[in-house]
């Protein structure tokens, strides 16, 4: 078989078709929105002090390093709402929990977006880490982009005394400075609401 100039052999034509199909598949794959996945080596540890709680589905996960918590949080479809710390000044060395939700808060505190009636997290199937935070908060910080404020309650189920609405507070000891409450809420909260 003799080929004329600029003509393609049947084999070359077949390769061209395969190449076009492969490029088309690659382009459609690239155009699809990727679903975030947790890194393969990221394994929750029930004894970890860096935790995530999704208030939309009560799913929890704890990790032994802050880096693992941040990596895990980046894979969630939910948005971060508030971080609660065991140490003052947002001290990360004592461990902390980031609370997530499926939507941000409104700009006012007239309507409640989320609530956690007890800081013992009794969601056995979704709380393999057994997170217990009752009477442990020393500082709190909400995420500005989500417009949330937090109100702490002395008792479970939003009972007993309550704090003012707090955006951020470096020490819940009752200084009243900045956005900190005037009453002492250091290691006192048993439930909270977000608005």
mmCIF file of N, CA and C in Angstrom, residues 17-122:
data_model
loop_
_atom_site.group_PDB
_atom_site.id
_atom_site.type_symbol
_atom_site.label_atom_id
_atom_site.label_comp_id
_atom_site.label_asym_id
_atom_site.label_seq_id
_atom_site.Cartn_x
_atom_site.Cartn_y
_atom_site.Cartn_z
ATOM 1 N N UNK A 17 -8.124 8.782 16.590
ATOM 2 C CA UNK A 17 -9.451 8.632 17.221
ATOM 3 C C UNK A 17 -9.289 8.347 18.705
ATOM 4 N N UNK A 18 -8.391 7.425 19.076
ATOM 5 C CA UNK A 18 -8.157 7.122 20.501
ATOM 6 C C UNK A 18 -7.671 8.354 21.254
ATOM 7 N N UNK A 19 -6.783 9.128 20.636
ATOM 8 C CA UNK A 19 -6.258 10.330 21.283
ATOM 9 C C UNK A 19 -7.377 11.334 21.515
ATOM 10 N N UNK A 20 -8.250 11.499 20.524
ATOM 11 C CA UNK A 20 -9.366 12.437 20.666
ATOM 12 C C UNK A 20 -10.314 11.982 21.772
ATOM 13 N N UNK A 21 -10.585 10.671 21.818
ATOM 14 C CA UNK A 21 -11.459 10.157 22.876
ATOM 15 C C UNK A 21 -10.830 10.356 24.250
ATOM 16 N N UNK A 22 -9.550 10.103 24.369
ATOM 17 C CA UNK A 22 -8.853 10.264 25.651
ATOM 18 C C UNK A 22 -8.864 11.718 26.082
ATOM 19 N N UNK A 23 -8.568 12.629 25.158
ATOM 20 C CA UNK A 23 -8.586 14.052 25.496
ATOM 21 C C UNK A 23 -9.988 14.494 25.888
ATOM 22 N N UNK A 24 -10.996 13.993 25.193
ATOM 23 C CA UNK A 24 -12.378 14.338 25.535
ATOM 24 C C UNK A 24 -12.741 13.862 26.926
ATOM 25 N N UNK A 25 -12.316 12.648 27.284
ATOM 26 C CA UNK A 25 -12.600 12.119 28.616
ATOM 27 C C UNK A 25 -11.871 12.934 29.666
ATOM 28 N N UNK A 26 -10.628 13.324 29.360
ATOM 29 C CA UNK A 26 -9.864 14.122 30.320
ATOM 30 C C UNK A 26 -10.507 15.477 30.516
ATOM 31 N N UNK A 27 -10.973 16.100 29.446
ATOM 32 C CA UNK A 27 -11.581 17.411 29.545
ATOM 33 C C UNK A 27 -12.874 17.344 30.349
ATOM 34 N N UNK A 28 -13.697 16.309 30.116
ATOM 35 C CA UNK A 28 -14.953 16.217 30.871
ATOM 36 C C UNK A 28 -14.687 15.902 32.330
ATOM 37 N N UNK A 29 -13.648 15.134 32.616
ATOM 38 C CA UNK A 29 -13.295 14.848 34.001
ATOM 39 C C UNK A 29 -12.818 16.106 34.690
ATOM 40 N N UNK A 30 -12.007 16.897 33.995
ATOM 41 C CA UNK A 30 -11.484 18.118 34.595
ATOM 42 C C UNK A 30 -12.595 19.131 34.827
ATOM 43 N N UNK A 31 -13.615 19.126 33.969
ATOM 44 C CA UNK A 31 -14.702 20.086 34.110
ATOM 45 C C UNK A 31 -15.617 19.746 35.278
ATOM 46 N N UNK A 32 -15.649 18.500 35.688
ATOM 47 C CA UNK A 32 -16.509 18.105 36.800
ATOM 48 C C UNK A 32 -15.976 18.681 38.107
ATOM 49 N N UNK A 33 -16.898 19.040 39.008
ATOM 50 C CA UNK A 33 -16.494 19.571 40.303
ATOM 51 C C UNK A 33 -15.978 18.438 41.169
ATOM 52 N N UNK A 34 -14.731 18.542 41.633
ATOM 53 C CA UNK A 34 -14.189 17.453 42.451
ATOM 54 C C UNK A 34 -14.845 17.438 43.828
ATOM 55 N N UNK A 35 -15.041 16.258 44.369
ATOM 56 C CA UNK A 35 -15.577 16.103 45.710
ATOM 57 C C UNK A 35 -14.390 16.031 46.658
ATOM 58 N N UNK A 36 -14.343 16.957 47.656
ATOM 59 C CA UNK A 36 -13.207 16.922 48.570
ATOM 60 C C UNK A 36 -13.144 15.592 49.315
ATOM 61 N N UNK A 37 -11.967 15.096 49.451
ATOM 62 C CA UNK A 37 -11.751 13.840 50.160
ATOM 63 C C UNK A 37 -10.710 14.064 51.254
ATOM 64 N N UNK A 38 -10.925 13.417 52.390
ATOM 65 C CA UNK A 38 -9.921 13.497 53.449
ATOM 66 C C UNK A 38 -8.667 12.770 52.975
ATOM 67 N N UNK A 39 -7.502 13.307 53.272
ATOM 68 C CA UNK A 39 -6.272 12.608 52.892
ATOM 69 C C UNK A 39 -6.281 11.176 53.424
ATOM 70 N N UNK A 40 -5.730 10.271 52.662
ATOM 71 C CA UNK A 40 -5.755 8.857 53.018
ATOM 72 C C UNK A 40 -5.108 8.573 54.370
ATOM 73 N N UNK A 41 -4.085 9.343 54.733
ATOM 74 C CA UNK A 41 -3.383 9.081 55.980
ATOM 75 C C UNK A 41 -4.003 9.809 57.174
ATOM 76 N N UNK A 42 -5.132 10.502 56.965
ATOM 77 C CA UNK A 42 -5.792 11.263 58.014
ATOM 78 C C UNK A 42 -6.780 10.364 58.752
ATOM 79 N N UNK A 43 -6.412 9.952 59.955
ATOM 80 C CA UNK A 43 -7.238 9.023 60.729
ATOM 81 C C UNK A 43 -7.642 9.682 62.045
ATOM 82 N N UNK A 44 -8.955 9.810 62.292
ATOM 83 C CA UNK A 44 -9.388 10.375 63.566
ATOM 84 C C UNK A 44 -8.877 9.540 64.741
ATOM 85 N N UNK A 45 -8.626 10.216 65.852
ATOM 86 C CA UNK A 45 -8.156 9.548 67.054
ATOM 87 C C UNK A 45 -9.051 9.982 68.205
ATOM 88 N N UNK A 46 -9.820 9.053 68.799
ATOM 89 C CA UNK A 46 -10.745 9.417 69.870
ATOM 90 C C UNK A 46 -10.069 10.149 71.034
ATOM 91 N N UNK A 47 -8.782 9.961 71.229
ATOM 92 C CA UNK A 47 -8.081 10.615 72.334
ATOM 93 C C UNK A 47 -7.541 11.988 71.937
ATOM 94 N N UNK A 48 -7.728 12.392 70.684
ATOM 95 C CA UNK A 48 -7.196 13.664 70.215
ATOM 96 C C UNK A 48 -7.868 14.856 70.873
ATOM 97 N N UNK A 49 -7.123 15.946 71.001
ATOM 98 C CA UNK A 49 -7.631 17.163 71.647
ATOM 99 C C UNK A 49 -8.075 18.216 70.636
ATOM 100 N N UNK A 50 -7.950 17.924 69.339
ATOM 101 C CA UNK A 50 -8.341 18.858 68.291
ATOM 102 C C UNK A 50 -9.531 18.243 67.561
ATOM 103 N N UNK A 51 -10.701 18.839 67.769
ATOM 104 C CA UNK A 51 -11.945 18.179 67.348
ATOM 105 C C UNK A 51 -12.788 19.025 66.405
ATOM 106 N N UNK A 52 -13.645 18.328 65.687
ATOM 107 C CA UNK A 52 -14.607 18.923 64.770
ATOM 108 C C UNK A 52 -15.987 18.386 65.121
ATOM 109 N N UNK A 53 -16.977 19.280 65.176
ATOM 110 C CA UNK A 53 -18.368 18.864 65.390
ATOM 111 C C UNK A 53 -19.215 19.564 64.343
ATOM 112 N N UNK A 54 -19.989 18.805 63.593
ATOM 113 C CA UNK A 54 -20.909 19.390 62.623
ATOM 114 C C UNK A 54 -22.285 19.464 63.279
ATOM 115 N N UNK A 55 -22.767 20.669 63.534
ATOM 116 C CA UNK A 55 -24.049 20.852 64.207
ATOM 117 C C UNK A 55 -25.230 20.466 63.324
ATOM 118 N N UNK A 56 -25.013 20.313 62.032
ATOM 119 C CA UNK A 56 -26.091 19.915 61.127
ATOM 120 C C UNK A 56 -26.393 18.429 61.228
ATOM 121 N N UNK A 57 -25.364 17.612 61.476
ATOM 122 C CA UNK A 57 -25.583 16.167 61.543
ATOM 123 C C UNK A 57 -24.972 15.526 62.788
ATOM 124 N N UNK A 58 -24.433 16.339 63.692
ATOM 125 C CA UNK A 58 -23.820 15.900 64.946
ATOM 126 C C UNK A 58 -22.642 14.944 64.757
ATOM 127 N N UNK A 59 -22.055 14.925 63.594
ATOM 128 C CA UNK A 59 -20.895 14.068 63.357
ATOM 129 C C UNK A 59 -19.662 14.711 63.974
ATOM 130 N N UNK A 60 -18.885 13.928 64.699
ATOM 131 C CA UNK A 60 -17.690 14.443 65.350
ATOM 132 C C UNK A 60 -16.459 13.642 64.937
ATOM 133 N N UNK A 61 -15.325 14.297 65.048
ATOM 134 C CA UNK A 61 -14.046 13.631 64.799
ATOM 135 C C UNK A 61 -12.964 14.398 65.537
ATOM 136 N N UNK A 62 -12.067 13.687 66.192
ATOM 137 C CA UNK A 62 -10.946 14.309 66.902
ATOM 138 C C UNK A 62 -9.627 13.815 66.319
ATOM 139 N N UNK A 63 -8.606 14.646 66.478
ATOM 140 C CA UNK A 63 -7.289 14.339 65.932
ATOM 141 C C UNK A 63 -6.219 14.694 66.955
ATOM 142 N N UNK A 64 -5.048 14.102 66.810
ATOM 143 C CA UNK A 64 -3.963 14.351 67.766
ATOM 144 C C UNK A 64 -3.165 15.599 67.420
ATOM 145 N N UNK A 65 -3.310 16.120 66.197
ATOM 146 C CA UNK A 65 -2.593 17.338 65.833
ATOM 147 C C UNK A 65 -3.565 18.361 65.255
ATOM 148 N N UNK A 66 -3.210 19.614 65.437
ATOM 149 C CA UNK A 66 -4.007 20.706 64.880
ATOM 150 C C UNK A 66 -3.996 20.647 63.353
ATOM 151 N N UNK A 67 -2.871 20.280 62.780
ATOM 152 C CA UNK A 67 -2.754 20.196 61.332
ATOM 153 C C UNK A 67 -3.762 19.194 60.755
ATOM 154 N N UNK A 68 -3.933 18.044 61.420
ATOM 155 C CA UNK A 68 -4.902 17.056 60.951
ATOM 156 C C UNK A 68 -6.323 17.599 61.038
ATOM 157 N N UNK A 69 -6.627 18.341 62.105
ATOM 158 C CA UNK A 69 -7.959 18.939 62.239
ATOM 159 C C UNK A 69 -8.219 19.927 61.109
ATOM 160 N N UNK A 70 -7.254 20.780 60.816
ATOM 161 C CA UNK A 70 -7.408 21.761 59.747
ATOM 162 C C UNK A 70 -7.567 21.058 58.400
ATOM 163 N N UNK A 71 -6.779 20.020 58.155
ATOM 164 C CA UNK A 71 -6.900 19.258 56.904
ATOM 165 C C UNK A 71 -8.276 18.625 56.783
ATOM 166 N N UNK A 72 -8.767 18.041 57.874
ATOM 167 C CA UNK A 72 -10.082 17.422 57.872
ATOM 168 C C UNK A 72 -11.165 18.469 57.619
ATOM 169 N N UNK A 73 -11.071 19.600 58.303
ATOM 170 C CA UNK A 73 -12.066 20.656 58.134
ATOM 171 C C UNK A 73 -12.143 21.164 56.706
ATOM 172 N N UNK A 74 -11.016 21.175 56.010
ATOM 173 C CA UNK A 74 -11.002 21.658 54.628
ATOM 174 C C UNK A 74 -11.729 20.713 53.678
ATOM 175 N N UNK A 75 -12.008 19.492 54.102
ATOM 176 C CA UNK A 75 -12.711 18.537 53.238
ATOM 177 C C UNK A 75 -14.227 18.569 53.451
ATOM 178 N N UNK A 76 -14.689 19.288 54.479
ATOM 179 C CA UNK A 76 -16.117 19.299 54.796
ATOM 180 C C UNK A 76 -16.879 20.270 53.908
ATOM 181 N N UNK A 77 -18.117 19.918 53.603
ATOM 182 C CA UNK A 77 -18.985 20.818 52.843
ATOM 183 C C UNK A 77 -19.560 21.894 53.752
ATOM 184 N N UNK A 78 -19.550 21.680 55.058
ATOM 185 C CA UNK A 78 -20.085 22.636 56.019
ATOM 186 C C UNK A 78 -19.130 23.811 56.218
ATOM 187 N N UNK A 79 -19.644 24.891 56.821
ATOM 188 C CA UNK A 79 -18.824 26.078 57.075
ATOM 189 C C UNK A 79 -18.463 26.154 58.558
ATOM 190 N N UNK A 80 -17.269 26.667 58.895
ATOM 191 C CA UNK A 80 -16.894 26.804 60.300
ATOM 192 C C UNK A 80 -17.662 27.959 60.939
ATOM 193 N N UNK A 81 -18.196 27.730 62.149
ATOM 194 C CA UNK A 81 -19.018 28.732 62.826
ATOM 195 C C UNK A 81 -18.327 29.341 64.041
ATOM 196 N N UNK A 82 -17.782 28.496 64.911
ATOM 197 C CA UNK A 82 -17.162 28.970 66.145
ATOM 198 C C UNK A 82 -16.101 27.970 66.593
ATOM 199 N N UNK A 83 -15.057 28.497 67.210
ATOM 200 C CA UNK A 83 -14.043 27.645 67.843
ATOM 201 C C UNK A 83 -14.092 27.903 69.339
ATOM 202 N N UNK A 84 -14.029 26.823 70.108
ATOM 203 C CA UNK A 84 -14.031 26.928 71.571
ATOM 204 C C UNK A 84 -12.728 26.302 72.074
ATOM 205 N N UNK A 85 -12.078 26.997 73.016
ATOM 206 C CA UNK A 85 -10.736 26.620 73.454
ATOM 207 C C UNK A 85 -10.716 26.256 74.932
ATOM 208 N N UNK A 86 -9.874 25.302 75.264
ATOM 209 C CA UNK A 86 -9.673 24.910 76.661
ATOM 210 C C UNK A 86 -8.766 25.882 77.393
ATOM 211 N N UNK A 87 -7.980 26.663 76.666
ATOM 212 C CA UNK A 87 -7.052 27.622 77.250
ATOM 213 C C UNK A 87 -7.482 29.042 76.904
ATOM 214 N N UNK A 88 -7.038 30.012 77.704
ATOM 215 C CA UNK A 88 -7.324 31.404 77.416
ATOM 216 C C UNK A 88 -6.504 31.856 76.206
ATOM 217 N N UNK A 89 -6.869 33.018 75.669
ATOM 218 C CA UNK A 89 -6.161 33.618 74.517
ATOM 219 C C UNK A 89 -6.124 32.699 73.303
ATOM 220 N N UNK A 90 -7.172 31.905 73.134
ATOM 221 C CA UNK A 90 -7.263 30.968 72.007
ATOM 222 C C UNK A 90 -6.053 30.048 71.977
ATOM 223 N N UNK A 91 -5.603 29.646 73.149
ATOM 224 C CA UNK A 91 -4.430 28.787 73.257
ATOM 225 C C UNK A 91 -4.682 27.428 72.631
ATOM 226 N N UNK A 92 -3.996 27.146 71.549
ATOM 227 C CA UNK A 92 -4.223 25.922 70.798
ATOM 228 C C UNK A 92 -3.564 24.707 71.435
ATOM 229 N N UNK A 93 -2.593 24.929 72.308
ATOM 230 C CA UNK A 93 -1.898 23.817 72.944
ATOM 231 C C UNK A 93 -2.779 22.989 73.859
ATOM 232 N N UNK A 94 -3.852 23.597 74.369
ATOM 233 C CA UNK A 94 -4.757 22.861 75.250
ATOM 234 C C UNK A 94 -5.843 22.119 74.506
ATOM 235 N N UNK A 95 -5.832 22.210 73.197
ATOM 236 C CA UNK A 95 -6.867 21.581 72.388
ATOM 237 C C UNK A 95 -8.034 22.531 72.180
ATOM 238 N N UNK A 96 -8.778 22.292 71.126
ATOM 239 C CA UNK A 96 -9.960 23.099 70.847
ATOM 240 C C UNK A 96 -10.875 22.355 69.887
ATOM 241 N N UNK A 97 -12.112 22.863 69.785
ATOM 242 C CA UNK A 97 -13.102 22.271 68.885
ATOM 243 C C UNK A 97 -13.617 23.339 67.943
ATOM 244 N N UNK A 98 -13.718 22.971 66.674
ATOM 245 C CA UNK A 98 -14.351 23.842 65.679
ATOM 246 C C UNK A 98 -15.743 23.279 65.417
ATOM 247 N N UNK A 99 -16.752 24.122 65.588
ATOM 248 C CA UNK A 99 -18.131 23.743 65.282
ATOM 249 C C UNK A 99 -18.469 24.218 63.874
ATOM 250 N N UNK A 100 -19.006 23.299 63.083
ATOM 251 C CA UNK A 100 -19.393 23.570 61.704
ATOM 252 C C UNK A 100 -20.919 23.508 61.580
ATOM 253 N N UNK A 101 -21.445 24.057 60.494
ATOM 254 C CA UNK A 101 -22.863 23.967 60.199
ATOM 255 C C UNK A 101 -23.091 24.047 58.712
ATOM 256 N N UNK A 102 -24.304 23.728 58.286
ATOM 257 C CA UNK A 102 -24.583 23.721 56.849
ATOM 258 C C UNK A 102 -24.933 25.098 56.293
ATOM 259 N N UNK A 103 -25.035 26.109 57.164
ATOM 260 C CA UNK A 103 -25.283 27.467 56.695
ATOM 261 C C UNK A 103 -24.725 28.475 57.703
ATOM 262 N N UNK A 104 -24.512 29.687 57.235
ATOM 263 C CA UNK A 104 -24.011 30.757 58.093
ATOM 264 C C UNK A 104 -25.159 31.315 58.933
ATOM 265 N N UNK A 105 -24.809 32.157 59.887
ATOM 266 C CA UNK A 105 -25.810 32.824 60.726
ATOM 267 C C UNK A 105 -26.264 34.120 60.059
ATOM 268 N N UNK A 106 -27.420 34.624 60.499
ATOM 269 C CA UNK A 106 -27.864 35.929 60.034
ATOM 270 C C UNK A 106 -27.101 36.999 60.804
ATOM 271 N N UNK A 107 -27.226 38.225 60.361
ATOM 272 C CA UNK A 107 -26.479 39.319 60.990
ATOM 273 C C UNK A 107 -27.072 39.763 62.328
ATOM 274 N N UNK A 108 -28.276 39.312 62.660
ATOM 275 C CA UNK A 108 -28.902 39.715 63.923
ATOM 276 C C UNK A 108 -28.897 38.561 64.913
ATOM 277 N N UNK A 109 -29.169 38.875 66.174
ATOM 278 C CA UNK A 109 -29.287 37.826 67.201
ATOM 279 C C UNK A 109 -30.744 37.577 67.566
ATOM 280 N N UNK A 110 -31.658 38.015 66.716
ATOM 281 C CA UNK A 110 -33.095 37.821 66.978
ATOM 282 C C UNK A 110 -33.569 36.423 66.624
ATOM 283 N N UNK A 111 -32.822 35.719 65.822
ATOM 284 C CA UNK A 111 -33.218 34.366 65.433
ATOM 285 C C UNK A 111 -32.065 33.414 65.713
ATOM 286 N N UNK A 112 -32.396 32.228 66.145
ATOM 287 C CA UNK A 112 -31.379 31.230 66.477
ATOM 288 C C UNK A 112 -31.121 30.340 65.275
ATOM 289 N N UNK A 113 -29.845 30.178 64.953
ATOM 290 C CA UNK A 113 -29.494 29.281 63.849
ATOM 291 C C UNK A 113 -29.138 27.891 64.347
ATOM 292 N N UNK A 114 -28.432 27.819 65.459
ATOM 293 C CA UNK A 114 -27.970 26.532 65.963
ATOM 294 C C UNK A 114 -28.018 26.536 67.489
ATOM 295 N N UNK A 115 -28.078 25.342 68.044
ATOM 296 C CA UNK A 115 -27.976 25.203 69.482
ATOM 297 C C UNK A 115 -27.417 23.833 69.826
ATOM 298 N N UNK A 116 -26.730 23.777 70.919
ATOM 299 C CA UNK A 116 -26.223 22.506 71.423
ATOM 300 C C UNK A 116 -26.694 22.397 72.865
ATOM 301 N N UNK A 117 -27.716 21.563 73.120
ATOM 302 C CA UNK A 117 -28.350 21.526 74.437
ATOM 303 C C UNK A 117 -27.495 20.941 75.550
ATOM 304 N N UNK A 118 -26.436 20.243 75.197
ATOM 305 C CA UNK A 118 -25.557 19.681 76.220
ATOM 306 C C UNK A 118 -24.162 19.496 75.673
ATOM 307 N N UNK A 119 -23.172 19.863 76.444
ATOM 308 C CA UNK A 119 -21.792 19.769 75.968
ATOM 309 C C UNK A 119 -21.162 18.422 76.306
ATOM 310 N N UNK A 120 -21.996 17.414 76.446
ATOM 311 C CA UNK A 120 -21.499 16.052 76.625
ATOM 312 C C UNK A 120 -21.664 15.266 75.340
ATOM 313 N N UNK A 121 -22.225 15.878 74.320
ATOM 314 C CA UNK A 121 -22.391 15.275 72.997
ATOM 315 C C UNK A 121 -22.859 13.819 73.070
ATOM 316 N N UNK A 122 -24.127 13.603 73.387
ATOM 317 C CA UNK A 122 -24.617 12.239 73.564
ATOM 318 C C UNK A 122 -24.941 11.508 72.269
#
